[in-house]
Short mmCIF file of C-alpha atoms in Angstrom, two decimals:
data_model
loop_
_atom_site.label_atom_id
_atom_site.label_comp_id
_atom_site.label_asym_id
_atom_site.label_seq_id
_atom_site.Cartn_x
_atom_site.Cartn_y
_atom_site.Cartn_z
CA MET A 125 -0.02 0.08 0.12
CA ASP A 126 1.60 3.37 -0.67
CA ALA A 127 -0.56 5.22 1.72
CA ASP A 128 -2.86 4.42 4.76
CA VAL A 129 -5.81 6.54 2.95
CA ILE A 130 -5.55 8.47 -0.79
CA VAL A 131 -7.30 11.57 -1.02
CA VAL A 132 -8.20 12.72 -4.40
CA GLY A 133 -8.42 16.40 -4.61
CA ALA A 134 -5.99 19.35 -2.90
CA GLY A 135 -8.57 22.15 -2.07
CA PRO A 136 -9.34 23.23 1.45
CA VAL A 137 -11.51 19.76 1.96
CA GLY A 138 -8.70 17.39 0.89
CA LEU A 139 -6.00 19.40 2.67
CA LEU A 140 -7.88 19.38 6.07
CA LEU A 141 -8.64 16.09 5.63
CA ALA A 142 -5.12 14.95 5.05
CA ALA A 143 -4.56 16.85 8.16
CA GLU A 144 -6.78 15.53 10.27
CA LEU A 145 -5.64 11.90 9.07
CA ARG A 146 -2.21 12.98 9.75
CA LEU A 147 -3.08 14.26 13.47
CA ALA A 148 -4.76 10.92 14.05
CA GLY A 149 -1.30 8.83 12.85
CA ALA A 150 -2.82 7.48 9.35
CA ARG A 151 -0.61 8.15 6.14
CA PRO A 152 -2.78 10.01 3.61
CA LEU A 153 -1.51 10.72 0.14
CA VAL A 154 -3.45 13.45 -1.68
CA LEU A 155 -3.54 13.47 -5.66
CA GLU A 156 -4.05 16.65 -7.43
CA ARG A 157 -5.08 17.42 -10.95
CA LEU A 158 -3.96 20.94 -10.92
CA ALA A 159 -0.08 21.82 -11.27
CA GLU A 160 -0.89 24.95 -8.96
CA PRO A 161 -3.36 25.93 -6.49
CA SER A 162 -6.06 27.69 -8.25
CA ALA A 163 -5.95 31.33 -7.72
CA GLU A 164 -9.83 32.13 -8.87
CA PRO A 165 -11.62 34.22 -6.21
CA LYS A 166 -13.92 31.61 -5.42
CA ALA A 167 -15.28 31.43 -1.49
CA ARG A 168 -14.67 34.48 0.39
CA GLY A 169 -15.06 32.68 3.83
CA ILE A 170 -15.66 29.86 6.69
CA GLY A 171 -18.68 29.67 9.08
CA PRO A 172 -18.11 29.44 12.71
CA LEU A 173 -17.82 25.70 13.24
CA ALA A 174 -15.00 25.50 10.47
CA ALA A 175 -13.25 28.28 12.09
CA GLU A 176 -13.37 26.69 15.29
CA ALA A 177 -12.36 23.74 14.19
CA LEU A 178 -9.49 25.49 12.68
CA ARG A 179 -8.71 27.26 15.91
CA ARG A 180 -8.39 23.99 17.39
CA ARG A 181 -5.70 23.34 15.21
CA GLY A 182 -3.91 26.39 16.68
CA LEU A 183 -4.66 28.00 13.09
CA GLY A 184 -6.71 31.02 14.89
CA GLY A 185 -3.30 33.51 14.28
CA ALA A 186 -3.43 32.63 11.09
CA LEU A 187 -7.17 33.20 10.35
CA GLU A 188 -7.11 36.09 12.68
CA ALA A 189 -4.56 37.75 9.60
CA TYR A 190 -6.64 38.01 7.17
CA ARG A 191 -10.24 39.00 9.07
CA GLU A 192 -9.52 42.64 8.97
CA GLN A 193 -8.93 42.76 4.91
CA GLY A 194 -11.70 39.57 4.49
CA LEU A 195 -14.96 42.03 5.91
CA ALA A 196 -13.68 44.89 4.00
CA ASP A 197 -13.81 42.94 0.71
CA LYS A 198 -17.14 41.84 1.74
CA ALA A 199 -18.27 44.99 2.66
CA ARG A 200 -17.15 46.48 -1.06
CA ASP A 201 -18.54 43.67 -2.70
CA HIS A 202 -22.05 43.11 -1.27
CA GLY A 203 -22.33 46.59 0.21
CA SER A 204 -22.97 45.14 3.86
CA GLU A 205 -21.26 43.23 6.71
CA LYS A 206 -24.34 41.59 7.68
CA GLY A 207 -25.36 38.33 6.61
CA HIS A 208 -27.89 37.36 3.66
CA PHE A 209 -30.64 35.01 2.69
CA ALA A 210 -31.23 35.24 -0.95
CA GLN A 211 -29.37 38.60 -1.05
CA ILE A 212 -31.43 39.89 1.60
CA PHE A 213 -28.68 41.51 3.94
CA LYS A 214 -29.89 41.62 7.12
CA ILE A 215 -28.92 38.59 9.06
CA ASP A 216 -27.26 40.58 12.42
CA PRO A 217 -24.36 38.97 14.01
CA ALA A 218 -25.14 41.14 17.16
CA LEU A 219 -28.52 39.71 17.10
CA GLN A 220 -27.36 35.96 17.14
CA GLU A 221 -27.62 33.83 20.68
CA GLU A 222 -24.07 33.24 20.80
CA PRO A 223 -22.45 36.14 19.08
CA ASP A 224 -19.32 35.10 19.84
CA ARG A 225 -19.38 32.02 17.82
CA VAL A 226 -17.96 34.03 14.71
CA GLY A 227 -16.42 32.50 10.97
CA ALA A 228 -13.50 33.84 9.71
CA PRO A 229 -13.70 35.96 6.40
CA ILE A 230 -10.52 34.39 4.69
CA TRP A 231 -10.69 33.81 0.26
CA GLN A 232 -10.53 30.41 -0.62
CA ARG A 233 -6.98 30.96 -2.19
CA ASP A 234 -5.47 31.86 1.05
CA LEU A 235 -7.31 29.41 3.27
CA GLU A 236 -5.63 26.70 0.91
CA ARG A 237 -2.26 28.02 1.89
CA VAL A 238 -2.96 28.43 5.61
CA LEU A 239 -4.21 24.63 5.05
CA ALA A 240 -1.26 23.02 3.27
CA SER A 241 1.07 24.60 5.97
CA LEU A 242 -1.10 22.51 8.43
CA VAL A 243 -0.49 19.64 6.27
CA GLY A 244 3.42 20.05 6.44
CA ASP A 245 5.36 17.50 4.69
CA GLU A 246 5.59 18.28 1.09
CA GLY A 247 5.79 14.78 -0.11
CA VAL A 248 1.76 14.58 1.16
CA VAL A 249 0.75 16.36 -2.07
CA MET A 250 1.24 14.87 -5.27
CA ARG A 251 -0.02 16.84 -8.15
CA GLU A 252 -0.38 16.49 -11.81
CA CYS A 253 -2.28 13.32 -10.82
CA GLU A 254 -5.47 12.87 -12.48
CA VAL A 255 -7.61 9.94 -12.16
CA VAL A 256 -8.24 8.08 -14.88
CA SER A 257 -9.71 4.66 -13.22
CA LEU A 258 -10.17 3.05 -9.77
CA ALA A 259 -11.18 -0.44 -8.70
CA GLN A 260 -11.66 -1.86 -5.15
CA ASP A 261 -11.93 -5.08 -3.36
CA ASP A 262 -12.10 -6.65 0.13
CA SER A 263 -8.68 -5.11 0.70
CA GLY A 264 -8.42 -1.86 -0.65
CA VAL A 265 -8.56 0.81 -3.64
CA THR A 266 -6.39 0.77 -6.52
CA VAL A 267 -6.20 4.09 -8.48
CA THR A 268 -4.92 4.79 -12.06
CA VAL A 269 -4.09 8.63 -12.50
CA ALA A 270 -2.53 10.37 -15.76
CA THR A 271 0.62 11.98 -14.90
CA PRO A 272 3.05 14.19 -17.40
CA ALA A 273 5.56 10.92 -17.20
CA GLY A 274 2.71 8.30 -17.87
CA GLU A 275 -0.15 6.74 -15.83
CA ARG A 276 0.71 5.79 -12.17
CA ARG A 277 -1.03 3.19 -9.70
CA PHE A 278 -1.63 4.01 -6.10
CA SER A 279 -3.38 1.57 -3.43
CA ALA A 280 -4.64 2.30 0.08
CA PRO A 281 -7.14 0.78 2.51
CA TYR A 282 -9.03 3.70 1.53
CA LEU A 283 -10.25 6.63 -0.77
CA VAL A 284 -11.82 10.03 -0.44
CA GLY A 285 -12.98 12.21 -3.36
CA CYS A 286 -12.38 15.57 -2.41
CA ASP A 287 -12.47 16.46 -6.00
CA GLY A 288 -14.85 18.72 -6.23
CA GLY A 289 -18.64 19.01 -8.11
CA ARG A 290 -18.09 17.23 -11.10
CA SER A 291 -15.95 14.65 -8.82
CA THR A 292 -14.38 11.44 -11.05
CA VAL A 293 -13.97 9.71 -8.19
CA ARG A 294 -17.75 9.69 -7.68
CA LYS A 295 -18.82 8.59 -11.41
CA ARG A 296 -15.84 5.71 -11.28
CA ALA A 297 -17.12 4.55 -7.98
CA GLY A 298 -21.16 4.47 -9.32
CA PHE A 299 -22.40 6.81 -6.69
CA ASP A 300 -25.94 7.74 -7.46
CA PHE A 301 -25.93 11.83 -7.29
CA PRO A 302 -29.71 12.68 -7.44
CA GLY A 303 -30.70 16.49 -7.54
CA THR A 304 -32.38 19.48 -9.18
CA GLU A 305 -31.62 21.27 -12.36
CA PRO A 306 -30.66 25.06 -12.14
CA THR A 307 -32.86 27.71 -12.23
CA SER A 308 -30.28 30.34 -12.69
CA VAL A 309 -26.57 31.05 -13.86
CA VAL A 310 -24.49 33.64 -12.24
CA ARG A 311 -21.85 35.13 -14.39
CA ARG A 312 -18.75 36.87 -12.61
CA VAL A 313 -15.75 38.70 -13.64
CA LEU A 314 -12.97 41.21 -12.25
CA THR A 315 -12.43 43.73 -14.98
CA ASP A 316 -11.91 47.44 -15.50
CA ALA A 317 -13.13 47.16 -18.61
CA PRO A 318 -14.02 51.40 -19.55
CA GLY A 319 -17.80 52.18 -20.02
CA LEU A 320 -18.97 50.24 -17.01
CA ASP A 321 -19.80 53.04 -15.70
CA ARG A 322 -22.48 53.34 -18.29
CA LEU A 323 -23.91 50.30 -16.34
CA PRO A 324 -27.13 51.20 -13.87
CA ALA A 325 -26.87 50.54 -10.25
CA SER A 326 -26.89 47.29 -8.50
CA GLY A 327 -30.29 45.30 -8.77
CA TRP A 328 -33.09 43.41 -10.55
CA THR A 329 -34.01 43.72 -13.97
CA SER A 330 -36.72 42.56 -15.93
CA THR A 331 -34.45 39.86 -17.26
CA GLY A 332 -31.90 39.37 -14.13
CA ARG A 333 -30.45 40.67 -11.83
CA LEU A 334 -26.71 43.14 -11.97
CA MET A 335 -24.22 43.39 -8.91
CA ARG A 336 -21.75 45.95 -9.28
CA ALA A 337 -18.37 46.53 -6.95
CA PRO A 338 -15.13 48.30 -8.05
CA GLY A 339 -13.13 46.14 -10.33
CA MET A 340 -15.99 43.39 -10.63
CA VAL A 341 -19.53 43.07 -12.25
CA ALA A 342 -21.98 40.13 -12.23
CA THR A 343 -25.18 39.09 -13.50
CA ILE A 344 -27.88 36.54 -12.36
CA GLU A 345 -30.00 35.23 -15.52
CA PHE A 346 -32.65 32.69 -15.45
CA ASP A 347 -32.11 31.22 -18.98
CA GLY A 348 -29.26 31.35 -21.57
CA PHE A 349 -27.57 29.02 -19.92
CA PRO A 350 -24.28 27.95 -21.63
CA GLU A 351 -24.18 24.73 -23.61
CA ASP A 352 -21.22 23.51 -22.05
CA ARG A 353 -20.83 24.39 -18.44
CA GLY A 354 -17.17 23.32 -17.98
CA LEU A 355 -16.24 25.58 -20.29
CA PRO A 356 -14.42 28.89 -18.59
CA LEU A 357 -16.22 32.41 -19.02
CA THR A 358 -14.90 34.47 -21.95
CA ALA A 359 -15.04 37.85 -21.85
CA GLU A 360 -17.73 37.97 -24.52
CA GLU A 361 -19.97 35.41 -22.70
CA MET A 362 -20.07 38.29 -20.35
CA ARG A 363 -20.53 40.98 -22.65
CA ARG A 364 -23.52 39.26 -23.51
CA SER A 365 -24.96 38.59 -20.24
CA LEU A 366 -24.67 42.16 -19.34
CA LEU A 367 -26.39 43.32 -22.22
CA ARG A 368 -29.28 41.01 -21.64
CA VAL A 369 -29.79 41.66 -18.32
CA THR A 370 -29.29 45.64 -18.49
CA GLY A 371 -29.37 46.71 -22.37
CA VAL A 372 -26.21 48.35 -22.18
CA ASP A 373 -23.36 47.13 -24.78
CA VAL A 374 -20.03 47.14 -22.48
CA GLU A 375 -16.85 46.51 -24.46
CA ILE A 376 -14.64 43.84 -22.07
CA ALA A 377 -11.32 42.89 -23.89
CA ARG A 378 -9.99 41.12 -20.59
CA VAL A 379 -11.25 39.47 -17.61
CA ARG A 380 -9.53 37.97 -14.61
CA GLY A 381 -11.25 35.50 -12.29
CA PRO A 382 -13.78 34.42 -14.56
CA LEU A 383 -16.35 32.37 -12.48
CA ARG A 384 -19.74 31.00 -13.39
CA PHE A 385 -21.68 28.73 -11.50
CA THR A 386 -25.43 27.64 -11.35
CA ASP A 387 -28.19 26.92 -8.65
CA GLY A 388 -28.33 23.12 -9.52
CA ALA A 389 -28.69 20.92 -6.08
CA ARG A 390 -27.32 17.42 -5.93
CA GLN A 391 -26.19 15.12 -3.19
CA ALA A 392 -24.79 11.58 -2.73
CA ALA A 393 -27.30 9.13 -1.87
CA THR A 394 -24.47 7.78 0.33
CA TYR A 395 -21.21 9.35 1.75
CA ARG A 396 -19.44 5.63 0.93
CA ILE A 397 -19.55 2.48 -0.78
CA GLY A 398 -17.17 -0.20 0.47
CA ARG A 399 -13.63 1.76 0.78
CA VAL A 400 -14.42 4.65 -1.64
CA LEU A 401 -16.00 8.06 0.59
CA LEU A 402 -16.95 11.35 -0.56
CA ALA A 403 -16.48 14.72 1.31
CA GLY A 404 -17.24 18.41 0.16
CA ASP A 405 -18.53 19.29 -3.10
CA ALA A 406 -17.85 15.91 -4.48
CA ALA A 407 -20.73 15.00 -2.13
CA HIS A 408 -22.88 17.27 -2.33
CA VAL A 409 -23.56 20.72 -4.97
CA HIS A 410 -25.57 23.73 -4.22
CA SER A 411 -26.36 27.26 -4.64
CA PRO A 412 -23.58 29.43 -2.75
CA ASN A 413 -26.32 31.15 -1.55
CA GLY A 414 -25.73 31.76 1.90
CA GLY A 415 -21.78 30.96 1.93
CA GLN A 416 -22.74 27.88 3.37
CA GLY A 417 -20.86 25.32 0.96
CA LEU A 418 -17.19 25.53 2.39
CA ASN A 419 -18.13 25.42 5.89
CA LEU A 420 -19.86 22.27 5.20
CA GLY A 421 -17.33 20.69 3.08
CA LEU A 422 -14.87 21.25 5.92
CA MET A 423 -17.03 19.94 8.67
CA ASP A 424 -17.29 16.42 6.35
CA ALA A 425 -13.46 16.54 6.74
CA VAL A 426 -13.31 17.13 10.30
CA ASN A 427 -16.07 14.64 11.20
CA LEU A 428 -14.34 11.79 8.45
CA GLY A 429 -10.73 11.87 9.61
CA TRP A 430 -10.72 10.62 13.13
CA LYS A 431 -13.08 7.96 12.13
CA LEU A 432 -11.33 6.92 9.01
CA ALA A 433 -7.85 6.84 10.75
CA ALA A 434 -9.11 4.68 13.54
CA THR A 435 -11.04 2.25 11.44
CA VAL A 436 -7.24 2.26 9.30
CA ALA A 437 -5.55 1.73 12.79
CA GLY A 438 -7.44 -0.97 13.75
CA ARG A 439 -8.93 0.90 16.87
CA ALA A 440 -12.62 1.67 15.92
CA PRO A 441 -15.37 0.21 17.08
CA GLU A 442 -18.05 -1.73 15.30
CA GLY A 443 -19.71 0.58 12.76
CA LEU A 444 -17.66 4.07 13.67
CA LEU A 445 -17.38 4.37 9.88
CA ASP A 446 -21.15 3.86 9.14
CA THR A 447 -21.77 7.02 11.01
CA TYR A 448 -20.21 9.87 8.92
CA THR A 449 -22.59 8.92 6.32
CA ALA A 450 -25.34 8.98 9.18
CA GLU A 451 -24.15 12.22 10.56
CA ARG A 452 -23.08 14.69 7.52
CA HIS A 453 -25.78 13.47 5.13
CA PRO A 454 -28.49 15.08 6.65
CA VAL A 455 -26.48 18.12 7.43
CA GLY A 456 -25.99 18.41 3.51
CA ALA A 457 -29.59 17.83 2.63
CA ALA A 458 -30.76 20.57 5.24
CA VAL A 459 -28.09 23.19 3.09
CA LEU A 460 -29.37 21.87 -0.47
CA HIS A 461 -32.84 22.57 1.41
CA ASN A 462 -32.45 25.73 2.32
CA THR A 463 -30.12 27.08 -0.61
CA ARG A 464 -33.39 26.00 -3.22
CA ALA A 465 -35.46 27.87 -0.81
CA GLN A 466 -33.22 30.88 -1.60
CA SER A 467 -33.42 30.30 -5.33
CA ALA A 468 -36.85 30.53 -5.29
CA LEU A 469 -37.19 33.81 -3.50
CA SER A 470 -34.22 35.20 -6.30
CA LEU A 471 -36.72 34.02 -9.12
CA PRO A 472 -38.37 37.09 -11.37
CA GLY A 473 -41.72 38.03 -11.48
CA GLU A 474 -43.98 39.68 -9.14
CA HIS A 475 -45.23 37.60 -6.80
CA VAL A 476 -41.67 36.32 -5.80
CA ALA A 477 -41.10 39.84 -5.12
CA ALA A 478 -43.91 40.07 -3.04
CA MET A 479 -42.87 37.09 -1.04
CA ARG A 480 -38.92 38.63 -0.85
CA ASP A 481 -40.94 41.72 0.55
CA ILE A 482 -42.31 39.71 3.44
CA VAL A 483 -39.28 37.66 4.37
CA SER A 484 -37.37 40.95 4.19
CA ASP A 485 -40.00 42.76 6.95
CA LEU A 486 -39.44 39.08 8.78
CA LEU A 487 -36.15 39.52 9.36
CA ASP A 488 -36.43 42.64 11.31
CA LEU A 489 -37.86 40.46 14.16
CA PRO A 490 -35.28 39.34 16.69
CA ASP A 491 -36.43 36.03 16.95
CA VAL A 492 -36.79 35.06 12.96
CA ASN A 493 -33.06 36.73 12.34
CA ARG A 494 -31.97 34.09 15.20
CA TYR A 495 -33.87 31.34 13.17
CA PHE A 496 -31.94 32.58 9.62
CA GLY A 497 -28.67 33.11 11.23
CA ARG A 498 -28.54 29.51 13.16
CA MET A 499 -30.06 27.87 9.86
CA LEU A 500 -26.78 29.45 7.70
CA ASN A 501 -23.69 29.24 10.18
CA GLY A 502 -24.71 25.88 10.88
CA LEU A 503 -24.66 26.04 14.97
CA GLY A 504 -28.17 24.70 15.06
CA THR A 505 -26.91 21.51 13.86
CA ARG A 506 -27.25 18.22 16.32
CA TYR A 507 -26.30 14.87 15.23
CA ALA A 508 -28.23 11.98 16.50
CA PHE A 509 -26.66 9.67 18.62
CA PRO A 510 -27.63 5.73 19.33
CA TYR A 511 -28.15 6.94 22.96
CA PRO A 512 -30.46 9.21 25.28
CA ALA A 513 -29.27 13.09 24.57
CA THR A 514 -30.69 14.73 27.61
CA HIS A 515 -28.27 17.41 28.06
CA PRO A 516 -28.89 20.30 25.53
CA LEU A 517 -25.52 20.44 24.30
CA THR A 518 -24.98 16.65 23.02
CA GLY A 519 -24.59 16.20 19.39
CA ARG A 520 -23.56 19.74 19.00
CA ALA A 521 -20.46 21.61 18.24
CA CYS A 522 -18.97 22.21 21.64
CA PRO A 523 -18.13 25.74 22.20
CA ASP A 524 -14.95 27.20 23.61
CA LEU A 525 -15.64 26.65 26.69
CA ARG A 526 -13.44 27.74 29.57
CA LEU A 527 -12.22 25.47 31.90
CA VAL A 528 -10.26 26.11 35.46
CA THR A 529 -8.73 23.00 35.97
CA THR A 530 -7.60 21.93 39.53
CA PRO A 531 -4.30 23.22 39.30
CA GLY A 532 -6.50 26.69 38.80
CA GLU A 533 -5.01 27.34 35.29
CA THR A 534 -7.69 28.94 33.18
CA ARG A 535 -7.43 26.58 29.79
CA THR A 536 -9.89 26.72 26.76
CA ILE A 537 -11.61 23.48 24.94
CA SER A 538 -9.26 24.56 21.86
CA GLU A 539 -6.30 24.29 23.83
CA LEU A 540 -7.12 21.20 25.11
CA CYS A 541 -8.53 19.55 22.06
CA GLY A 542 -6.07 20.64 19.89
CA GLY A 543 -3.53 17.02 19.45
CA GLY A 544 -7.16 15.68 18.09
CA ARG A 545 -8.28 13.29 20.94
CA ALA A 546 -11.02 12.65 22.58
CA LEU A 547 -11.57 14.81 25.87
CA LEU A 548 -13.69 14.21 28.96
CA VAL A 549 -13.93 17.27 31.38
CA HIS A 550 -15.37 16.72 34.73
CA ALA A 551 -16.21 18.45 37.53
CA PRO A 552 -14.34 17.95 41.27
CA SER A 553 -17.70 17.08 42.55
CA GLN A 554 -18.18 14.16 39.92
CA PRO A 555 -15.00 11.60 40.34
CA GLU A 556 -17.72 8.91 38.86
CA VAL A 557 -17.53 10.40 35.89
CA GLU A 558 -13.71 9.64 35.59
CA ARG A 559 -13.93 6.21 37.39
CA ALA A 560 -16.46 5.09 34.64
CA ALA A 561 -14.08 5.95 31.91
CA GLU A 562 -10.97 4.15 33.66
CA PRO A 563 -11.28 1.69 30.54
CA TRP A 564 -11.23 4.18 27.66
CA ARG A 565 -8.14 6.31 29.85
CA GLY A 566 -5.52 4.84 26.78
CA ALA A 567 -8.16 6.37 24.21
CA LEU A 568 -8.73 10.04 25.38
CA ASP A 569 -7.74 12.86 27.81
CA VAL A 570 -8.98 13.41 31.15
CA VAL A 571 -9.36 16.60 32.70
CA GLU A 572 -10.84 17.70 36.09
CA ALA A 573 -11.96 21.41 35.98
CA THR A 574 -15.09 23.24 36.62
CA VAL A 575 -16.55 24.90 33.32
CA LYS A 576 -16.82 29.03 33.70
CA ASP A 577 -20.01 30.71 33.10
CA ARG A 578 -22.17 27.52 32.40
CA ASP A 579 -23.76 26.54 35.48
CA ASP A 580 -25.59 23.84 33.57
CA LEU A 581 -22.55 21.88 32.59
CA ALA A 582 -20.39 20.06 34.89
CA ALA A 583 -18.89 17.52 32.73
CA ALA A 584 -18.60 16.62 28.63
CA LEU A 585 -17.33 13.96 26.19
CA VAL A 586 -15.80 16.31 23.54
CA ARG A 587 -14.97 13.76 20.33
CA PRO A 588 -12.11 14.55 18.38
CA ASP A 589 -14.27 16.70 15.56
CA GLY A 590 -15.56 18.86 18.93
CA ALA A 591 -19.08 17.46 18.84
CA VAL A 592 -20.11 16.78 22.05
CA ALA A 593 -21.12 13.19 22.41
CA TRP A 594 -22.71 13.26 26.08
CA ALA A 595 -22.79 16.03 28.76
CA SER A 596 -23.94 16.10 32.22
CA GLY A 597 -25.10 19.25 34.63
CA PRO A 598 -24.67 19.43 38.32
CA GLY A 599 -25.17 16.73 40.53
CA PRO A 600 -24.80 12.87 40.06
CA ALA A 601 -23.66 12.03 36.36
CA ASP A 602 -25.32 9.54 34.67
CA THR A 603 -22.47 6.96 34.23
CA VAL A 604 -24.49 4.80 32.29
CA THR A 605 -25.14 6.91 29.34
CA LEU A 606 -21.63 7.63 29.44
CA THR A 607 -20.48 4.49 29.32
CA ALA A 608 -22.34 4.06 26.10
CA ALA A 609 -21.11 7.30 24.51
CA LEU A 610 -17.70 6.37 24.96
CA GLY A 611 -18.01 2.51 23.55
CA THR A 612 -19.86 4.34 20.51
CA TRP A 613 -17.35 6.41 19.60
CA LEU A 614 -13.89 4.65 21.39
CA ARG A 615 -12.34 1.39 21.82
CA PRO A 616 -11.42 0.69 25.32
#
């Protein structure tokens, strides 16, 4: 075997998965089709869950370095620092239930540089390797790739496709990919072409929508789809789109960062077939409305990494790898659901315009604002576990709690979870928690501490991906459920 896990695709999802695998002791090999990282300005930020996951891995400072510029770019391009639902920019960060849990504004190309530093060893990523075919059996997966020097073959016990919406891995492995056809197409270019000042202001027209910012212009149309969406957006195609949307003919000689995408929504029926798995856009594609795609894919990687590493090493409880699809598929489906709703609110016509007005008014209500905010930032995600989840934090992503340890030190969850191991925290008044966990002591870290500013929380079991697997309030702890939780996620 050439690796423990072959990862196809060196975008953010593939890089983070490789980093998580290495942290958990597995040996990944990343195969990337492109010779160099893409310079296209794609996603412009990640949500709170992905940002917290990267902070747990020590990347908080690296993310913070891009924050000021990222916020400025968002305000420039969107005209607002608020979040949006169907381009209704009213989701106020200050109104949210957990306003301190924030994402990180960072362009995808910068995020890839940050994640590459986390992966570390240059030998992990091999570029100019395009997947031609793959085959799997009971012992592993063999993939054939085309390289400048000719075809090569690599083998590993498992392979994960992180190779985007047109995933070759998904197609070659035979995953079903049902969904809905697009209703709109967005075209965006960076350009300083003369004559842009003749265009109208950003807004809806009778044939689509125009979005303008210094050095950038974009359109949304509901017909005029290109025959081959795989071909790059050209200056001439952008000119014709502007003419259709605005009625103004602007000569565009050269464009930078051309980008075209639709709101087609599809999701793999399962994220695993045998020894082949999918993550990120390879598993689900949807409209980028609400900025959820990158956050969704990164959390796929965080969820899968430790489970796959434990499986490869032979230290996974029965069925651990199956929980990847069980947990992440409903989350992906929920994102497709709300992006379809956003697409519906973006269609032309008086009826939809009336509905947009009503949704806009509803967003002025604090409770509604929080509802939409929680839906888009992912903080409402709660995994279903095969044992009782009586505490409200169980199944959710753990916030960065502050803990006062028995020696009197103040530590955070991010600091204590940096090594990628499960963490069990319990108050000094609950020694029964540590006794119940004794058979698993080699598989997790145990810390005696008091949780600051949380009277409802005295103990918690946090998985390597940051999900709270079990939690207890003050008083006697439910060690029966704790034992069930430990047995579900860790091998004694």
